[in-house]
Amino acid sequence: MKLVAQVLGYGQTPFGRAEDKTLADLAAQAAQEALESAGVAADILQAIFVGTYAGVALGRQGFLAAVVASRLGAAGVPVMAAEGACASGTLAFHQAVAAIEAGVHDVMLVVGAEKMTSASTAEVTSVLASATDTASGSYRAGLTFPGFFALLARRYLHEYGVDADQLADVSVKNRSHGAHNPYAHFQKSITREQALNARQVAEPLRLFDCSPISDGAAAVVVASREWAQAHGAVDAVRVLATGLASGPVSAEALDSFVSLPAVVKAAGSAFARAGVTPAEVDVAEVHDCFSVAEWIALEDLGLFERGAAAPATSDGVTHVGGGRCTVNPSGGLLSKGHPVGATGVAQLIEIVRQLRGESHNQVPSADVGLAHNVGGTGGLAAITLLAPA
Amino acid sequence: MTATVTTFTIIHIGSQGPEATPYAVVVAQTDEGGSVAARADGDLSWLAIGQPVRIVQGADGASAHCASNSVATQ
């Protein structure tokens, strides 16, 4: 029989520029805070899973999982690293959940971390752009990730007759949410005019449509329900289900530019396994690496009909207190920042906070939460559904 | 190869660096089925979804370039 995995505690560094900290410093700080939050000593961990994408290329630190174990004084504990581009953190979390559900381990630590700001913007853009099939025509033509999501945005606006100015409503919402999040890279609201007057990055996406380059780390302690009960854990959050799928790894491999098939498949799998429907989701953290990505995510997840996410966002439906599923109460990647390997774990932390009633942007009576983490051109999608234990 | 523009973007990243001039990446549906991605430079005012284009393979056989129909037929 499959065991139930629970999140017992979490830790997170502030996201942003951490000039005085290395990748290992950040990862160890978040890990230590997660262990203290869960009341779990490092030496009783049965495994540590770490998600990072560019540890070597940007963070100048390989071998991060073993380094984290060493920093925690947990040398000897089995370690594993997961790389799934921007979904690396959730990929590590899903492997830990699978190990719990299979009865392989009872208590584990999951860490996601990235150190990016010490590299130039051009270097970061180049490293991130390689999260695709580098033999593809789009990569050879010089397609960047802002460019990729701009391709999606152009088509979305065309297919649904949406005004390009409505893209600003996503970033204005998420910046307003992030203004209340002390861990966010940007903690200041912006106006619609500021968003619309910002410089172009990849048309039709402007500066505030793009998530920033950030440093940061996030960590959670995961255990089986039986282990948690035996050790007196309180305020645990249950993993209802995970869904993981791979998908097209270049722009030209997509059949549609308004949907990422890996998300549809992973979400379908997660909802089926959890026995809940999209309509039951009260709060969602979705991968808004670019503003248009939030619209497409909400539709691929089944939270909104095709073409309905843009007007719903403009109408305020997805704001905290908007009356339906609240989207990105943490501020999302647009405001919170996007230290790639840490992003997925930080999304899970916000959902755990919501389900415990301790978020800075608390959604009343949140019973079901969803985290949506995507890697590359939708080459990997990792969906997690959570509920109070 | 003839094709029709499915979507496109004009990339401004690095406009102060080596990529001093914005360039376009175009994904187009080809008349042979399937999609192809290509790059376009210079005057990009002709770019629009649904616009017929010609895809020209680069000298290395790998890169592809995209030209507006009017330019390609001159």
Coordinates of C-alpha atoms in Angstrom, one line a residue:
Chain A
M1 CA 0.0 0.0 0.0
K2 CA 1.3 3.5 -0.9
L3 CA 2.3 5.6 2.1
V4 CA 1.3 9.2 2.6
A5 CA 3.9 11.9 2.4
Q6 CA 3.7 15.1 4.6
V7 CA 5.6 18.3 4.7
L8 CA 6.6 19.0 8.3
G9 CA 8.5 22.2 8.1
Y10 CA 10.2 24.7 5.8
G11 CA 13.0 27.2 5.5
Q12 CA 13.8 29.9 2.9
T13 CA 16.3 32.6 2.4
P14 CA 15.2 36.0 1.1
F15 CA 15.2 36.0 -2.7
G16 CA 17.2 38.7 -4.4
R17 CA 20.9 39.6 -4.5
A18 CA 23.0 37.7 -2.0
E19 CA 26.4 39.1 -2.8
D20 CA 28.0 37.9 0.4
K21 CA 26.7 34.3 0.1
T22 CA 27.7 31.3 -2.0
L23 CA 25.3 28.8 -3.4
A24 CA 26.3 26.4 -0.6
D25 CA 25.7 29.1 2.0
L26 CA 22.2 29.8 0.7
A27 CA 21.3 26.1 0.5
A28 CA 22.7 25.3 3.9
Q29 CA 20.8 28.3 5.5
A30 CA 17.5 27.3 4.0
A31 CA 18.1 23.6 5.0
Q32 CA 19.0 24.5 8.6
E33 CA 15.9 26.6 8.9
A34 CA 13.7 23.8 7.5
L35 CA 15.1 21.3 10.0
E36 CA 14.5 23.7 12.9
S37 CA 11.0 24.5 11.7
A38 CA 10.2 20.7 11.5
G39 CA 12.0 19.9 14.8
V40 CA 14.1 17.3 13.0
A41 CA 17.8 16.8 13.7
A42 CA 20.1 16.5 10.7
D43 CA 21.6 13.3 11.9
I44 CA 18.2 11.4 11.7
L45 CA 17.6 12.3 8.1
Q46 CA 17.5 9.3 5.9
A47 CA 18.2 11.2 2.6
I48 CA 18.8 14.6 1.2
F49 CA 17.5 15.6 -2.3
V50 CA 18.8 18.8 -3.9
G51 CA 17.4 20.6 -7.0
T52 CA 19.6 23.0 -8.8
Y53 CA 20.0 23.9 -12.5
A54 CA 23.2 26.0 -13.0
G55 CA 25.2 25.2 -9.8
V56 CA 28.4 24.8 -11.8
A57 CA 27.7 27.2 -14.7
L58 CA 26.5 30.2 -12.6
G59 CA 27.0 29.3 -9.0
R60 CA 30.5 27.9 -9.4
Q61 CA 29.6 25.0 -7.1
G62 CA 29.2 21.5 -8.2
F63 CA 28.4 18.5 -6.0
L64 CA 25.9 20.6 -4.0
A65 CA 23.9 17.7 -2.4
A66 CA 27.0 16.3 -0.7
V67 CA 28.1 19.8 0.3
V68 CA 24.8 20.5 1.9
A69 CA 25.0 17.2 3.9
S70 CA 28.5 18.2 5.0
R71 CA 27.4 21.7 6.0
L72 CA 24.6 20.2 8.1
G73 CA 26.9 17.8 9.8
A74 CA 25.0 15.0 8.1
A75 CA 27.8 13.3 6.2
G76 CA 26.9 9.7 5.7
V77 CA 23.3 10.5 4.8
P78 CA 22.5 9.4 1.2
V79 CA 22.2 12.4 -1.2
M80 CA 20.8 12.9 -4.6
A81 CA 20.7 15.9 -7.0
A82 CA 17.9 16.6 -9.5
E83 CA 18.2 18.8 -12.6
G84 CA 15.1 19.7 -14.6
A85 CA 15.8 23.3 -15.6
C86 CA 13.4 25.7 -13.8
A87 CA 11.5 22.7 -12.4
S88 CA 14.6 21.3 -10.6
G89 CA 13.3 22.0 -7.1
T90 CA 10.0 20.3 -7.6
L91 CA 11.7 17.5 -9.4
A92 CA 13.7 16.9 -6.2
F93 CA 10.6 17.1 -4.1
H94 CA 8.7 14.6 -6.2
Q95 CA 11.6 12.1 -6.0
A96 CA 11.5 12.5 -2.2
V97 CA 7.7 12.0 -2.1
A98 CA 8.1 8.9 -4.3
A99 CA 10.6 7.5 -1.9
I100 CA 8.3 8.1 1.0
E101 CA 5.3 6.6 -0.8
A102 CA 7.3 3.6 -1.7
G103 CA 8.5 3.1 1.8
V104 CA 12.1 3.5 0.9
H105 CA 12.7 6.4 3.3
D106 CA 10.7 7.8 6.3
V107 CA 12.1 11.3 6.7
M108 CA 14.0 13.4 4.2
L109 CA 15.2 16.9 3.4
V110 CA 14.6 18.6 0.0
V111 CA 16.5 21.7 -0.9
G112 CA 16.3 23.9 -4.0
A113 CA 18.9 26.5 -4.6
E114 CA 20.5 28.8 -7.2
K115 CA 23.1 31.5 -7.3
M116 CA 22.7 33.6 -10.4
T117 CA 23.4 37.3 -9.8
S118 CA 27.2 37.0 -9.8
A119 CA 27.1 36.3 -13.5
S120 CA 26.3 38.9 -16.2
T121 CA 22.8 39.1 -17.7
A122 CA 24.2 37.8 -21.0
E123 CA 25.8 34.8 -19.3
V124 CA 22.6 34.0 -17.4
T125 CA 20.5 34.4 -20.6
S126 CA 22.9 32.0 -22.4
V127 CA 22.9 29.4 -19.7
L128 CA 19.1 29.4 -19.3
A129 CA 18.7 29.3 -23.1
S130 CA 20.4 25.9 -23.1
A131 CA 17.4 24.4 -21.4
T132 CA 16.2 23.3 -24.8
D133 CA 17.4 21.0 -27.5
T134 CA 20.4 22.9 -28.6
A135 CA 20.3 21.3 -32.0
S136 CA 16.9 22.9 -32.7
G137 CA 16.4 25.7 -35.2
S138 CA 15.0 28.0 -32.6
Y139 CA 18.1 27.7 -30.4
R140 CA 20.3 28.3 -33.5
A141 CA 18.2 31.3 -34.5
G142 CA 19.0 32.9 -31.2
L143 CA 15.8 32.2 -29.3
T144 CA 16.1 33.2 -25.6
F145 CA 13.5 32.3 -22.9
P146 CA 12.0 35.8 -22.9
G147 CA 11.8 35.3 -26.7
F148 CA 10.1 31.9 -26.3
F149 CA 7.4 33.2 -24.0
A150 CA 7.0 36.2 -26.3
L151 CA 6.2 33.7 -29.1
L152 CA 3.5 32.3 -26.8
A153 CA 2.2 35.7 -25.9
R154 CA 2.0 36.9 -29.5
R155 CA -0.1 33.8 -30.4
Y156 CA -2.3 34.0 -27.3
L157 CA -3.2 37.6 -28.0
H158 CA -4.0 36.7 -31.6
E159 CA -6.1 33.6 -30.9
Y160 CA -8.2 35.1 -28.1
G161 CA -8.4 38.7 -29.3
V162 CA -6.8 39.9 -26.1
D163 CA -5.3 43.4 -25.9
A164 CA -1.5 43.4 -25.3
D165 CA -2.0 45.9 -22.5
Q166 CA -3.7 43.2 -20.5
L167 CA -0.3 41.5 -20.0
A168 CA 0.4 44.2 -17.5
D169 CA -2.5 43.1 -15.3
V170 CA -0.6 40.0 -14.4
S171 CA 2.6 41.8 -13.3
V172 CA 0.6 44.5 -11.5
K173 CA -1.3 41.8 -9.5
N174 CA 1.8 39.8 -8.6
R175 CA 3.8 42.9 -7.7
S176 CA 1.0 43.9 -5.3
H177 CA 1.0 40.4 -3.7
G178 CA 4.8 40.5 -3.5
A179 CA 4.7 43.8 -1.7
H180 CA 3.6 41.9 1.4
N181 CA 6.1 39.1 1.1
P182 CA 9.3 39.8 3.1
Y183 CA 11.1 37.0 1.2
A184 CA 10.3 38.6 -2.2
H185 CA 13.0 40.0 -4.5
F186 CA 10.7 43.0 -5.3
Q187 CA 8.5 44.2 -2.4
K188 CA 7.0 47.2 -4.1
S189 CA 3.8 47.5 -6.1
I190 CA 3.9 48.9 -9.6
T191 CA 1.2 50.8 -11.6
R192 CA -0.3 49.7 -14.8
E193 CA 1.3 52.7 -16.5
Q194 CA 4.8 51.8 -15.2
A195 CA 4.3 48.3 -16.7
L196 CA 3.1 49.6 -20.0
N197 CA 5.8 52.2 -20.4
A198 CA 8.7 49.9 -19.5
R199 CA 11.2 49.0 -22.2
Q200 CA 10.6 46.1 -24.6
V201 CA 12.5 42.9 -23.8
A202 CA 11.1 40.6 -26.4
E203 CA 7.9 42.0 -28.1
P204 CA 5.2 42.0 -26.8
L205 CA 6.9 41.4 -23.4
R206 CA 8.2 44.4 -21.5
L207 CA 10.5 44.6 -18.5
F208 CA 7.8 43.9 -15.8
D209 CA 6.5 41.0 -17.8
C210 CA 9.8 39.2 -17.0
S211 CA 10.9 37.5 -13.8
P212 CA 14.3 38.7 -12.5
I213 CA 17.6 37.0 -12.1
S214 CA 17.8 36.1 -8.4
D215 CA 19.8 34.2 -5.8
G216 CA 18.0 32.1 -3.2
A217 CA 17.3 28.8 -1.6
A218 CA 14.3 27.0 -0.1
A219 CA 14.0 23.7 1.7
V220 CA 11.3 21.4 3.2
V221 CA 11.3 18.4 5.5
V222 CA 9.2 15.6 4.1
A223 CA 8.2 12.5 6.1
S224 CA 5.7 9.6 6.0
R225 CA 2.5 10.2 8.0
E226 CA 3.4 7.3 10.3
W227 CA 6.8 8.8 11.0
A228 CA 5.3 12.2 11.6
Q229 CA 2.7 10.9 14.0
A230 CA 5.3 8.8 15.9
H231 CA 7.5 11.9 16.3
G232 CA 4.7 14.3 17.4
A233 CA 4.7 16.5 14.3
V234 CA 2.2 19.4 14.3
D235 CA 0.8 21.4 11.5
A236 CA 1.8 18.9 8.9
V237 CA 0.6 19.4 5.3
R238 CA -0.3 16.3 3.3
V239 CA 0.8 15.7 -0.3
L240 CA -2.4 14.7 -2.0
A241 CA -0.7 13.9 -5.3
T242 CA 2.2 14.7 -7.6
G243 CA 2.1 14.8 -11.4
L244 CA 5.2 14.8 -13.5
A245 CA 5.5 14.8 -17.3
S246 CA 8.0 15.6 -20.0
G247 CA 7.1 17.5 -23.2
P248 CA 8.4 19.3 -26.3
V249 CA 12.0 20.6 -25.9
S250 CA 12.0 23.3 -28.6
A251 CA 9.6 26.0 -29.7
E252 CA 9.0 24.5 -33.1
A253 CA 8.1 21.1 -31.6
L254 CA 5.0 22.6 -30.0
D255 CA 1.7 21.8 -31.7
S256 CA 0.1 24.9 -30.1
F257 CA 1.5 28.1 -28.8
V258 CA -1.2 28.6 -26.2
S259 CA -0.7 25.3 -24.3
L260 CA 2.2 23.3 -22.9
P261 CA 1.2 19.6 -23.2
A262 CA 3.4 18.5 -20.3
V263 CA 1.4 20.7 -18.0
V264 CA -1.9 19.2 -19.2
K265 CA -0.6 15.7 -18.8
A266 CA 1.0 16.2 -15.4
A267 CA -2.0 18.1 -14.0
G268 CA -4.4 15.5 -15.3
S269 CA -2.4 12.8 -13.6
A270 CA -2.2 14.8 -10.3
F271 CA -5.9 15.6 -10.1
A272 CA -6.8 12.0 -10.9
R273 CA -4.5 10.6 -8.2
A274 CA -5.7 13.2 -5.7
G275 CA -9.4 12.6 -6.4
V276 CA -10.0 16.4 -6.5
T277 CA -11.1 18.6 -9.4
P278 CA -9.6 21.9 -10.5
A279 CA -12.7 23.7 -9.2
E280 CA -11.7 22.6 -5.7
V281 CA -8.3 24.4 -5.7
D282 CA -8.5 27.4 -3.4
V283 CA -4.9 28.7 -4.0
A284 CA -2.3 28.2 -6.6
E285 CA 1.3 29.1 -7.1
V286 CA 2.0 28.9 -10.8
H287 CA 5.2 29.3 -12.8
D288 CA 4.8 32.9 -14.0
C289 CA 8.4 33.2 -15.3
F290 CA 6.8 35.7 -17.8
S291 CA 3.3 37.2 -17.5
V292 CA 1.8 35.3 -20.3
A293 CA 2.9 32.0 -18.7
E294 CA 0.4 32.6 -15.9
W295 CA -2.5 32.8 -18.3
I296 CA -1.5 29.6 -20.1
A297 CA -0.8 27.8 -16.8
L298 CA -4.3 28.5 -15.5
E299 CA -5.8 27.2 -18.6
D300 CA -3.6 24.1 -19.0
L301 CA -4.4 23.3 -15.3
G302 CA -8.1 23.5 -16.0
L303 CA -8.6 26.3 -13.5
F304 CA -10.0 28.5 -16.3
E305 CA -11.5 27.8 -19.7
R306 CA -9.3 28.5 -22.8
G307 CA -9.0 32.2 -23.4
A308 CA -10.6 33.0 -20.0
A309 CA -7.5 33.5 -17.8
A310 CA -6.6 36.9 -19.3
P311 CA -10.0 38.6 -18.7
A312 CA -10.3 36.9 -15.3
T313 CA -6.9 38.4 -14.3
S314 CA -7.9 41.8 -15.6
D315 CA -11.2 41.5 -13.7
G316 CA -9.3 40.8 -10.4
V317 CA -10.7 37.3 -10.0
T318 CA -7.3 35.8 -9.2
H319 CA -6.2 38.5 -6.7
V320 CA -6.2 37.7 -3.0
G321 CA -9.8 38.3 -2.0
G322 CA -10.8 38.1 -5.7
G323 CA -13.5 35.5 -5.0
R324 CA -12.2 32.5 -6.8
C325 CA -8.9 30.6 -6.8
T326 CA -6.2 33.0 -5.7
V327 CA -3.1 32.9 -8.0
N328 CA 0.4 33.6 -6.8
P329 CA -0.2 35.1 -3.4
S330 CA 3.5 35.0 -2.8
G331 CA 4.0 37.4 -5.7
G332 CA 5.0 34.7 -8.1
L333 CA 8.2 34.5 -9.9
L334 CA 7.6 38.0 -11.3
S335 CA 7.8 39.6 -7.8
K336 CA 9.3 36.9 -5.5
G337 CA 12.2 36.3 -8.0
H338 CA 13.3 33.2 -9.8
P339 CA 16.4 31.6 -8.4
V340 CA 15.8 28.7 -10.8
G341 CA 16.5 25.6 -8.6
A342 CA 14.8 27.2 -5.6
T343 CA 11.6 28.3 -7.3
G344 CA 9.6 25.1 -7.1
V345 CA 10.4 24.5 -3.5
A346 CA 9.5 28.1 -2.6
Q347 CA 6.1 27.6 -4.4
L348 CA 5.5 24.6 -2.2
I349 CA 6.4 26.6 0.9
E350 CA 3.8 29.3 0.0
I351 CA 1.2 26.6 -0.4
V352 CA 2.2 25.1 3.0
R353 CA 1.9 28.5 4.6
Q354 CA -1.5 29.0 3.1
L355 CA -2.8 25.7 4.3
R356 CA -1.4 26.4 7.8
G357 CA -3.0 29.8 7.8
E358 CA 0.3 31.6 8.2
S359 CA 0.8 33.3 4.8
H360 CA 1.6 37.1 4.4
N361 CA -1.3 37.1 1.9
Q362 CA -3.6 34.6 3.6
V363 CA -6.4 33.2 1.5
P364 CA -9.4 32.5 3.9
S365 CA -10.2 28.8 4.5
A366 CA -7.7 27.4 2.0
D367 CA -8.3 23.6 1.9
V368 CA -6.6 22.6 -1.4
G369 CA -3.5 24.2 -2.8
L370 CA -1.6 23.6 -6.0
A371 CA 1.9 24.3 -7.1
H372 CA 2.9 24.4 -10.8
N373 CA 6.5 24.3 -11.8
V374 CA 7.7 24.2 -15.4
G375 CA 11.1 23.6 -17.0
G376 CA 12.4 24.8 -20.3
T377 CA 10.0 25.2 -23.2
G378 CA 7.5 23.0 -21.3
G379 CA 9.9 20.1 -21.6
L380 CA 9.1 19.3 -18.0
A381 CA 6.1 20.0 -15.8
A382 CA 5.7 19.2 -12.1
I383 CA 2.4 19.6 -10.4
T384 CA 1.8 19.1 -6.7
L385 CA -1.5 19.1 -4.8
L386 CA -1.5 19.7 -1.1
A387 CA -4.0 19.8 1.7
P388 CA -4.0 20.1 5.5
A389 CA -3.1 16.7 7.2
Chain B
M1 CA 10.8 26.3 -48.5
T2 CA 7.6 28.3 -48.3
A3 CA 5.8 28.7 -45.0
T4 CA 3.3 30.8 -43.1
V5 CA 4.1 32.7 -39.9
T6 CA 2.6 31.0 -36.9
T7 CA 4.1 33.4 -34.3
F8 CA 7.1 35.6 -33.9
T9 CA 8.9 37.9 -31.6
I10 CA 11.4 40.7 -31.9
I11 CA 14.1 40.3 -29.4
H12 CA 15.7 43.4 -27.8
I13 CA 17.9 41.6 -25.2
G14 CA 21.5 42.7 -25.4
S15 CA 20.6 45.7 -27.5
Q16 CA 23.6 47.4 -25.8
G17 CA 25.9 44.5 -26.4
P18 CA 27.0 42.3 -29.2
E19 CA 23.4 42.0 -30.5
A20 CA 23.1 45.7 -31.1
T21 CA 20.3 45.4 -33.6
P22 CA 17.0 43.7 -32.5
Y23 CA 16.3 40.6 -34.5
A24 CA 13.2 38.4 -34.9
V25 CA 12.7 34.7 -34.3
V26 CA 9.8 33.4 -36.4
V27 CA 8.1 30.0 -36.1
A28 CA 6.3 29.2 -39.3
Q29 CA 4.1 26.3 -40.6
T30 CA 5.7 24.9 -43.7
D31 CA 3.9 23.8 -46.8
E32 CA 5.4 20.4 -46.2
G33 CA 3.8 20.0 -42.8
G34 CA 5.4 20.7 -39.4
S35 CA 7.0 23.8 -38.1
V36 CA 10.3 25.5 -38.6
A37 CA 12.1 28.2 -36.6
A38 CA 14.1 30.8 -38.3
R39 CA 15.7 34.2 -37.8
A40 CA 15.0 37.5 -39.6
D41 CA 17.0 40.7 -39.5
G42 CA 16.8 44.2 -40.9
D43 CA 13.4 45.7 -41.7
L44 CA 10.9 43.6 -39.7
S45 CA 7.8 45.8 -40.3
W46 CA 6.4 43.1 -42.6
L47 CA 6.2 40.5 -39.8
A48 CA 2.6 39.4 -39.0
I49 CA 0.9 36.1 -38.0
G50 CA -0.4 34.5 -41.2
Q51 CA 2.2 36.2 -43.4
P52 CA 3.7 34.0 -46.1
V53 CA 7.5 33.7 -45.8
R54 CA 10.3 31.9 -47.4
I55 CA 12.8 29.9 -45.3
V56 CA 16.3 29.9 -46.5
Q57 CA 18.8 27.4 -45.2
G58 CA 22.1 28.9 -44.1
A59 CA 25.4 28.0 -45.7
D60 CA 26.2 25.6 -42.9
G61 CA 23.1 23.7 -43.7
A62 CA 21.8 24.1 -40.1
S63 CA 20.8 27.7 -39.5
A64 CA 17.7 29.0 -41.2
H65 CA 16.7 32.5 -42.2
C66 CA 13.4 33.9 -42.9
A67 CA 12.6 36.5 -45.6
S68 CA 9.3 38.2 -46.3
N69 CA 7.6 36.9 -49.5
S70 CA 8.0 40.2 -51.3
V71 CA 11.7 40.3 -50.5
A72 CA 12.2 36.6 -51.4
T73 CA 10.7 37.0 -54.8
Q74 CA 12.7 40.1 -55.9

